Amino acid sequence: MHLAILMTNTDESEFAQMHPKDGEKFTDLIQMARPGWRTTVFSVKDGVFPQDLFEFNGAMITGSPASVRSGAPWVTQLLELIRAARSRQFPLFGACFGHQAIAMALGGSINRNPDGWVHGLTRNQLLHRPEWAAPLPDEVKLYGSHCECVRTLPDGATPMSERDGTNTGFTLARHIFTTQHHPEMTHEFIIALCDEMRDELGPAVYARALDSLAEQSDQQAFAESLARFFEQAIT
């Protein structure tokens, strides 16, 4: 299996340079379950897109501090590519920004989070369990960091998970799977990110995030489910 990673993370700060880039994180995530799979990273946030996305077996769209509502040229191009992927029934996974981009490209809508920042370990109720998601528990723990959310889903989408009444993931047919959260993040990275964002989060959200990180995410189970998603999507 050879997957394209569409890297949308616009953070070029000193903090970002001290940690693995998203291309490496998503490669590590999928290779946690399928060590032999290959990935190729495209920095779409810099306007670098695959010459032919459909030469790959599937694609993963990463998270980003950017907003899918920004109207930036690269975001517009990415939304067009998502629509093309949908028309070809091309296997596509989106995390955080990727989740929101897929939703918006296909007719859904995005809003600010009602309660502001979500950060730290999140607990998500599984609403729908495709056969490939068998490894996931009924309550899926994933690291999150976002201040926007999907308000309405695209036509035909099936809600897969929610948190406090807000959608945190959906599927569409057999070839689209999303999560609002960050399955690629390690426990060490989310702790470091908490400290980096302390002022932006504010004291209450920061304290709540640190408290949540007494537990770790269901990363291994998610990685296995993600691999199974791609396997069934290409058959």
PDB file of C-alpha atoms in Angstrom:
ATOM      1  CA  MET A   1       0.000   0.000   0.000  1.00  0.00           C
ATOM      2  CA  HIS A   2       1.311   3.428  -0.950  1.00  0.00           C
ATOM      3  CA  LEU A   3      -0.458   6.413   0.626  1.00  0.00           C
ATOM      4  CA  ALA A   4      -0.153  10.123  -0.100  1.00  0.00           C
ATOM      5  CA  ILE A   5       0.045  12.410   2.930  1.00  0.00           C
ATOM      6  CA  LEU A   6      -1.410  15.839   2.165  1.00  0.00           C
ATOM      7  CA  MET A   7       0.384  17.978   4.744  1.00  0.00           C
ATOM      8  CA  THR A   8      -1.607  21.083   5.728  1.00  0.00           C
ATOM      9  CA  ASN A   9       0.187  22.145   8.925  1.00  0.00           C
ATOM     10  CA  THR A  10       1.226  25.800   8.523  1.00  0.00           C
ATOM     11  CA  ASP A  11       3.149  25.979  11.818  1.00  0.00           C
ATOM     12  CA  GLU A  12       6.781  26.836  11.059  1.00  0.00           C
ATOM     13  CA  SER A  13       7.597  28.063  14.572  1.00  0.00           C
ATOM     14  CA  GLU A  14      10.681  27.201  16.572  1.00  0.00           C
ATOM     15  CA  PHE A  15       8.522  24.737  18.508  1.00  0.00           C
ATOM     16  CA  ALA A  16       7.507  22.989  15.279  1.00  0.00           C
ATOM     17  CA  GLN A  17      11.138  22.657  14.201  1.00  0.00           C
ATOM     18  CA  MET A  18      11.949  20.863  17.468  1.00  0.00           C
ATOM     19  CA  HIS A  19       9.454  18.052  16.819  1.00  0.00           C
ATOM     20  CA  PRO A  20       8.718  15.566  14.030  1.00  0.00           C
ATOM     21  CA  LYS A  21       6.731  17.068  11.156  1.00  0.00           C
ATOM     22  CA  ASP A  22       3.244  15.798  10.386  1.00  0.00           C
ATOM     23  CA  GLY A  23       4.409  13.731   7.439  1.00  0.00           C
ATOM     24  CA  GLU A  24       6.579  11.706   9.795  1.00  0.00           C
ATOM     25  CA  LYS A  25       3.853  11.477  12.436  1.00  0.00           C
ATOM     26  CA  PHE A  26       1.244  10.129  10.033  1.00  0.00           C
ATOM     27  CA  THR A  27       3.769   7.726   8.534  1.00  0.00           C
ATOM     28  CA  ASP A  28       4.555   6.442  12.027  1.00  0.00           C
ATOM     29  CA  LEU A  29       0.831   6.117  12.748  1.00  0.00           C
ATOM     30  CA  ILE A  30       0.015   3.910   9.766  1.00  0.00           C
ATOM     31  CA  GLN A  31       3.262   1.937  10.044  1.00  0.00           C
ATOM     32  CA  MET A  32       2.399   1.197  13.678  1.00  0.00           C
ATOM     33  CA  ALA A  33      -0.222  -1.135  12.192  1.00  0.00           C
ATOM     34  CA  ARG A  34       1.303  -1.925   8.771  1.00  0.00           C
ATOM     35  CA  PRO A  35       5.114  -1.548   8.906  1.00  0.00           C
ATOM     36  CA  GLY A  36       5.539  -2.360   5.213  1.00  0.00           C
ATOM     37  CA  TRP A  37       3.283   0.394   3.866  1.00  0.00           C
ATOM     38  CA  ARG A  38       4.883   3.367   2.097  1.00  0.00           C
ATOM     39  CA  THR A  39       3.985   7.051   2.217  1.00  0.00           C
ATOM     40  CA  THR A  40       4.871  10.128   0.165  1.00  0.00           C
ATOM     41  CA  VAL A  41       4.388  13.564   1.732  1.00  0.00           C
ATOM     42  CA  PHE A  42       3.118  16.590  -0.211  1.00  0.00           C
ATOM     43  CA  SER A  43       3.284  20.014   1.472  1.00  0.00           C
ATOM     44  CA  VAL A  44      -0.041  21.209   0.088  1.00  0.00           C
ATOM     45  CA  LYS A  45       0.026  24.214   2.442  1.00  0.00           C
ATOM     46  CA  ASP A  46       2.940  25.417   0.279  1.00  0.00           C
ATOM     47  CA  GLY A  47       1.040  24.664  -2.931  1.00  0.00           C
ATOM     48  CA  VAL A  48       2.822  21.342  -3.513  1.00  0.00           C
ATOM     49  CA  PHE A  49       0.180  18.865  -4.705  1.00  0.00           C
ATOM     50  CA  PRO A  50       0.531  15.386  -6.225  1.00  0.00           C
ATOM     51  CA  GLN A  51       0.796  15.436  -9.996  1.00  0.00           C
ATOM     52  CA  ASP A  52      -1.708  12.574  -9.980  1.00  0.00           C
ATOM     53  CA  LEU A  53      -3.219  11.723  -6.610  1.00  0.00           C
ATOM     54  CA  PHE A  54      -4.982   8.714  -8.089  1.00  0.00           C
ATOM     55  CA  GLU A  55      -1.711   6.877  -8.693  1.00  0.00           C
ATOM     56  CA  PHE A  56      -1.739   6.227  -4.926  1.00  0.00           C
ATOM     57  CA  ASN A  57      -3.832   3.678  -3.039  1.00  0.00           C
ATOM     58  CA  GLY A  58      -5.269   6.367  -0.759  1.00  0.00           C
ATOM     59  CA  ALA A  59      -4.512   9.647   0.996  1.00  0.00           C
ATOM     60  CA  MET A  60      -4.434  11.142   4.478  1.00  0.00           C
ATOM     61  CA  ILE A  61      -5.084  14.861   5.097  1.00  0.00           C
ATOM     62  CA  THR A  62      -3.374  16.204   8.213  1.00  0.00           C
ATOM     63  CA  GLY A  63      -4.296  18.791  10.820  1.00  0.00           C
ATOM     64  CA  SER A  64      -3.375  22.459  10.730  1.00  0.00           C
ATOM     65  CA  PRO A  65      -3.684  25.737  12.653  1.00  0.00           C
ATOM     66  CA  ALA A  66      -5.142  27.144   9.411  1.00  0.00           C
ATOM     67  CA  SER A  67      -8.903  27.410   8.962  1.00  0.00           C
ATOM     68  CA  VAL A  68     -10.700  25.618   6.139  1.00  0.00           C
ATOM     69  CA  ARG A  69     -12.779  28.808   5.885  1.00  0.00           C
ATOM     70  CA  SER A  70      -9.738  30.996   5.151  1.00  0.00           C
ATOM     71  CA  GLY A  71     -10.195  31.106   1.377  1.00  0.00           C
ATOM     72  CA  ALA A  72      -6.429  30.647   0.910  1.00  0.00           C
ATOM     73  CA  PRO A  73      -5.584  29.448  -2.633  1.00  0.00           C
ATOM     74  CA  TRP A  74      -4.065  26.193  -1.407  1.00  0.00           C
ATOM     75  CA  VAL A  75      -7.180  25.474   0.691  1.00  0.00           C
ATOM     76  CA  THR A  76      -9.407  26.088  -2.338  1.00  0.00           C
ATOM     77  CA  GLN A  77      -7.256  23.726  -4.408  1.00  0.00           C
ATOM     78  CA  LEU A  78      -7.405  21.084  -1.672  1.00  0.00           C
ATOM     79  CA  LEU A  79     -11.213  21.300  -1.486  1.00  0.00           C
ATOM     80  CA  GLU A  80     -11.371  20.782  -5.257  1.00  0.00           C
ATOM     81  CA  LEU A  81      -9.091  17.741  -4.964  1.00  0.00           C
ATOM     82  CA  ILE A  82     -11.328  16.281  -2.240  1.00  0.00           C
ATOM     83  CA  ARG A  83     -14.340  16.623  -4.513  1.00  0.00           C
ATOM     84  CA  ALA A  84     -12.436  14.891  -7.307  1.00  0.00           C
ATOM     85  CA  ALA A  85     -11.464  12.091  -4.905  1.00  0.00           C
ATOM     86  CA  ARG A  86     -15.085  11.672  -3.875  1.00  0.00           C
ATOM     87  CA  SER A  87     -16.194  11.394  -7.510  1.00  0.00           C
ATOM     88  CA  ARG A  88     -13.584   8.662  -8.073  1.00  0.00           C
ATOM     89  CA  GLN A  89     -14.435   6.849  -4.803  1.00  0.00           C
ATOM     90  CA  PHE A  90     -10.789   7.295  -3.852  1.00  0.00           C
ATOM     91  CA  PRO A  91      -9.896   6.235  -0.261  1.00  0.00           C
ATOM     92  CA  LEU A  92      -9.479   9.352   1.866  1.00  0.00           C
ATOM     93  CA  PHE A  93      -8.837   9.898   5.587  1.00  0.00           C
ATOM     94  CA  GLY A  94      -8.888  13.304   7.254  1.00  0.00           C
ATOM     95  CA  ALA A  95      -7.790  14.337  10.761  1.00  0.00           C
ATOM     96  CA  CYS A  96      -8.771  17.656  12.415  1.00  0.00           C
ATOM     97  CA  PHE A  97      -8.286  20.186   9.559  1.00  0.00           C
ATOM     98  CA  GLY A  98      -8.604  17.211   7.193  1.00  0.00           C
ATOM     99  CA  HIS A  99     -11.921  16.208   8.808  1.00  0.00           C
ATOM    100  CA  GLN A 100     -13.242  19.745   8.424  1.00  0.00           C
ATOM    101  CA  ALA A 101     -11.914  20.139   4.877  1.00  0.00           C
ATOM    102  CA  ILE A 102     -13.604  16.938   3.704  1.00  0.00           C
ATOM    103  CA  ALA A 103     -16.865  17.983   5.350  1.00  0.00           C
ATOM    104  CA  MET A 104     -16.833  21.463   3.815  1.00  0.00           C
ATOM    105  CA  ALA A 105     -15.700  20.314   0.359  1.00  0.00           C
ATOM    106  CA  LEU A 106     -18.617  17.894   0.172  1.00  0.00           C
ATOM    107  CA  GLY A 107     -21.327  20.291   1.342  1.00  0.00           C
ATOM    108  CA  GLY A 108     -21.058  20.340   5.134  1.00  0.00           C
ATOM    109  CA  SER A 109     -20.439  23.434   7.251  1.00  0.00           C
ATOM    110  CA  ILE A 110     -17.883  24.549   9.854  1.00  0.00           C
ATOM    111  CA  ASN A 111     -18.331  26.713  12.961  1.00  0.00           C
ATOM    112  CA  ARG A 112     -16.336  27.888  15.951  1.00  0.00           C
ATOM    113  CA  ASN A 113     -16.472  25.454  18.852  1.00  0.00           C
ATOM    114  CA  PRO A 114     -19.346  26.535  21.131  1.00  0.00           C
ATOM    115  CA  ASP A 115     -17.117  26.371  24.233  1.00  0.00           C
ATOM    116  CA  GLY A 116     -13.858  27.584  22.693  1.00  0.00           C
ATOM    117  CA  TRP A 117     -10.680  25.498  22.653  1.00  0.00           C
ATOM    118  CA  VAL A 118     -10.758  21.724  22.952  1.00  0.00           C
ATOM    119  CA  HIS A 119      -7.323  20.535  24.008  1.00  0.00           C
ATOM    120  CA  GLY A 120      -5.833  17.431  25.623  1.00  0.00           C
ATOM    121  CA  LEU A 121      -7.266  13.925  25.820  1.00  0.00           C
ATOM    122  CA  THR A 122     -10.823  13.747  24.495  1.00  0.00           C
ATOM    123  CA  ARG A 123     -13.418  11.026  25.064  1.00  0.00           C
ATOM    124  CA  ASN A 124     -15.576  10.254  22.045  1.00  0.00           C
ATOM    125  CA  GLN A 125     -18.681   8.088  21.953  1.00  0.00           C
ATOM    126  CA  LEU A 126     -18.675   5.678  19.015  1.00  0.00           C
ATOM    127  CA  LEU A 127     -22.013   6.004  17.218  1.00  0.00           C
ATOM    128  CA  HIS A 128     -21.328   3.744  14.233  1.00  0.00           C
ATOM    129  CA  ARG A 129     -18.946   0.807  13.958  1.00  0.00           C
ATOM    130  CA  PRO A 130     -18.092  -0.368  10.436  1.00  0.00           C
ATOM    131  CA  GLU A 131     -16.539  -3.825  10.331  1.00  0.00           C
ATOM    132  CA  TRP A 132     -13.074  -2.301   9.889  1.00  0.00           C
ATOM    133  CA  ALA A 133     -13.478  -0.331  13.152  1.00  0.00           C
ATOM    134  CA  ALA A 134     -13.749  -3.472  15.287  1.00  0.00           C
ATOM    135  CA  PRO A 135     -10.549  -2.645  17.252  1.00  0.00           C
ATOM    136  CA  LEU A 136     -12.004   0.653  18.563  1.00  0.00           C
ATOM    137  CA  PRO A 137     -13.568   0.752  22.042  1.00  0.00           C
ATOM    138  CA  ASP A 138     -17.060   2.166  22.570  1.00  0.00           C
ATOM    139  CA  GLU A 139     -15.426   5.270  24.056  1.00  0.00           C
ATOM    140  CA  VAL A 140     -12.471   6.307  21.909  1.00  0.00           C
ATOM    141  CA  LYS A 141      -9.766   8.368  23.608  1.00  0.00           C
ATOM    142  CA  LEU A 142      -7.826  10.648  21.234  1.00  0.00           C
ATOM    143  CA  TYR A 143      -5.712  13.764  21.662  1.00  0.00           C
ATOM    144  CA  GLY A 144      -7.432  16.897  20.420  1.00  0.00           C
ATOM    145  CA  SER A 145      -6.530  20.517  19.750  1.00  0.00           C
ATOM    146  CA  HIS A 146      -9.038  22.642  17.867  1.00  0.00           C
ATOM    147  CA  CYS A 147     -11.255  25.709  18.117  1.00  0.00           C
ATOM    148  CA  GLU A 148     -13.508  24.957  15.118  1.00  0.00           C
ATOM    149  CA  CYS A 149     -15.839  22.023  14.482  1.00  0.00           C
ATOM    150  CA  VAL A 150     -18.081  20.478  11.844  1.00  0.00           C
ATOM    151  CA  ARG A 151     -21.611  21.842  12.319  1.00  0.00           C
ATOM    152  CA  THR A 152     -23.403  19.929   9.551  1.00  0.00           C
ATOM    153  CA  LEU A 153     -22.262  16.799   7.713  1.00  0.00           C
ATOM    154  CA  PRO A 154     -22.252  16.285   3.943  1.00  0.00           C
ATOM    155  CA  ASP A 155     -25.283  14.557   2.431  1.00  0.00           C
ATOM    156  CA  GLY A 156     -24.972  10.792   2.776  1.00  0.00           C
ATOM    157  CA  ALA A 157     -22.387  10.925   5.576  1.00  0.00           C
ATOM    158  CA  THR A 158     -22.815   8.689   8.624  1.00  0.00           C
ATOM    159  CA  PRO A 159     -21.792  10.150  12.003  1.00  0.00           C
ATOM    160  CA  MET A 160     -19.152   7.878  13.498  1.00  0.00           C
ATOM    161  CA  SER A 161     -18.392   9.580  16.810  1.00  0.00           C
ATOM    162  CA  GLU A 162     -19.360  12.555  18.930  1.00  0.00           C
ATOM    163  CA  ARG A 163     -18.203  14.434  21.999  1.00  0.00           C
ATOM    164  CA  ASP A 164     -20.619  16.503  24.081  1.00  0.00           C
ATOM    165  CA  GLY A 165     -23.122  16.457  21.230  1.00  0.00           C
ATOM    166  CA  THR A 166     -20.605  17.681  18.626  1.00  0.00           C
ATOM    167  CA  ASN A 167     -19.576  15.508  15.692  1.00  0.00           C
ATOM    168  CA  THR A 168     -16.007  14.226  15.948  1.00  0.00           C
ATOM    169  CA  GLY A 169     -15.870  11.890  12.976  1.00  0.00           C
ATOM    170  CA  PHE A 170     -17.865  10.491  10.082  1.00  0.00           C
ATOM    171  CA  THR A 171     -17.776   8.005   7.245  1.00  0.00           C
ATOM    172  CA  LEU A 172     -19.093   8.348   3.714  1.00  0.00           C
ATOM    173  CA  ALA A 173     -19.665   5.174   1.715  1.00  0.00           C
ATOM    174  CA  ARG A 174     -16.626   2.858   2.006  1.00  0.00           C
ATOM    175  CA  HIS A 175     -13.969   5.340   0.944  1.00  0.00           C
ATOM    176  CA  ILE A 176     -14.094   8.311   3.363  1.00  0.00           C
ATOM    177  CA  PHE A 177     -13.238   8.281   7.077  1.00  0.00           C
ATOM    178  CA  THR A 178     -12.551  11.280   9.328  1.00  0.00           C
ATOM    179  CA  THR A 179     -11.796  12.260  12.897  1.00  0.00           C
ATOM    180  CA  GLN A 180     -11.804  15.718  14.455  1.00  0.00           C
ATOM    181  CA  HIS A 181      -8.837  14.700  16.575  1.00  0.00           C
ATOM    182  CA  HIS A 182      -5.133  13.867  16.257  1.00  0.00           C
ATOM    183  CA  PRO A 183      -4.433  10.114  16.262  1.00  0.00           C
ATOM    184  CA  GLU A 184      -0.920  10.871  14.982  1.00  0.00           C
ATOM    185  CA  MET A 185       0.125  12.723  18.161  1.00  0.00           C
ATOM    186  CA  THR A 186       2.185  10.942  20.782  1.00  0.00           C
ATOM    187  CA  HIS A 187       1.618  11.459  24.498  1.00  0.00           C
ATOM    188  CA  GLU A 188       4.931  13.305  24.762  1.00  0.00           C
ATOM    189  CA  PHE A 189       4.018  15.662  21.922  1.00  0.00           C
ATOM    190  CA  ILE A 190       0.576  16.660  23.255  1.00  0.00           C
ATOM    191  CA  ILE A 191       2.130  17.451  26.650  1.00  0.00           C
ATOM    192  CA  ALA A 192       4.732  19.651  24.935  1.00  0.00           C
ATOM    193  CA  LEU A 193       2.002  21.287  22.841  1.00  0.00           C
ATOM    194  CA  CYS A 194       0.030  22.089  25.996  1.00  0.00           C
ATOM    195  CA  ASP A 195       2.992  24.006  27.366  1.00  0.00           C
ATOM    196  CA  GLU A 196       3.600  25.747  24.033  1.00  0.00           C
ATOM    197  CA  MET A 197      -0.040  26.887  23.817  1.00  0.00           C
ATOM    198  CA  ARG A 198      -0.480  27.712  27.505  1.00  0.00           C
ATOM    199  CA  ASP A 199      -1.103  31.439  26.993  1.00  0.00           C
ATOM    200  CA  GLU A 200      -3.396  30.898  23.999  1.00  0.00           C
ATOM    201  CA  LEU A 201      -5.462  28.271  25.813  1.00  0.00           C
ATOM    202  CA  GLY A 202      -5.892  30.261  28.993  1.00  0.00           C
ATOM    203  CA  PRO A 203      -5.483  28.971  32.563  1.00  0.00           C
ATOM    204  CA  ALA A 204      -8.755  26.990  32.771  1.00  0.00           C
ATOM    205  CA  VAL A 205      -8.351  25.096  29.468  1.00  0.00           C
ATOM    206  CA  TYR A 206      -4.642  24.532  30.144  1.00  0.00           C
ATOM    207  CA  ALA A 207      -5.323  23.045  33.601  1.00  0.00           C
ATOM    208  CA  ARG A 208      -8.133  20.864  32.238  1.00  0.00           C
ATOM    209  CA  ALA A 209      -5.895  19.645  29.398  1.00  0.00           C
ATOM    210  CA  LEU A 210      -3.061  18.675  31.737  1.00  0.00           C
ATOM    211  CA  ASP A 211      -5.477  16.860  34.031  1.00  0.00           C
ATOM    212  CA  SER A 212      -6.875  14.889  31.077  1.00  0.00           C
ATOM    213  CA  LEU A 213      -3.392  13.708  30.129  1.00  0.00           C
ATOM    214  CA  ALA A 214      -3.147  11.443  33.159  1.00  0.00           C
ATOM    215  CA  GLU A 215      -4.416   8.855  30.630  1.00  0.00           C
ATOM    216  CA  GLN A 216      -3.183   8.043  27.137  1.00  0.00           C
ATOM    217  CA  SER A 217      -4.985   7.789  23.818  1.00  0.00           C
ATOM    218  CA  ASP A 218      -6.207   4.697  21.983  1.00  0.00           C
ATOM    219  CA  GLN A 219      -3.574   5.260  19.305  1.00  0.00           C
ATOM    220  CA  GLN A 220      -2.758   1.603  18.621  1.00  0.00           C
ATOM    221  CA  ALA A 221      -6.411   0.620  18.176  1.00  0.00           C
ATOM    222  CA  PHE A 222      -6.992   3.639  15.950  1.00  0.00           C
ATOM    223  CA  ALA A 223      -3.951   2.829  13.793  1.00  0.00           C
ATOM    224  CA  GLU A 224      -5.196  -0.731  13.233  1.00  0.00           C
ATOM    225  CA  SER A 225      -8.682   0.527  12.357  1.00  0.00           C
ATOM    226  CA  LEU A 226      -7.238   3.086   9.941  1.00  0.00           C
ATOM    227  CA  ALA A 227      -5.215   0.401   8.162  1.00  0.00           C
ATOM    228  CA  ARG A 228      -8.291  -1.821   7.905  1.00  0.00           C
ATOM    229  CA  PHE A 229     -10.254   1.146   6.512  1.00  0.00           C
ATOM    230  CA  PHE A 230      -7.793   1.553   3.636  1.00  0.00           C
ATOM    231  CA  GLU A 231      -7.676  -2.194   3.007  1.00  0.00           C
ATOM    232  CA  GLN A 232     -11.440  -2.506   2.627  1.00  0.00           C
ATOM    233  CA  ALA A 233     -11.722   0.744   0.640  1.00  0.00           C
ATOM    234  CA  ILE A 234      -9.562  -0.541  -2.221  1.00  0.00           C
ATOM    235  CA  THR A 235     -11.214  -3.947  -2.577  1.00  0.00           C
TER     236      THR A 235
END
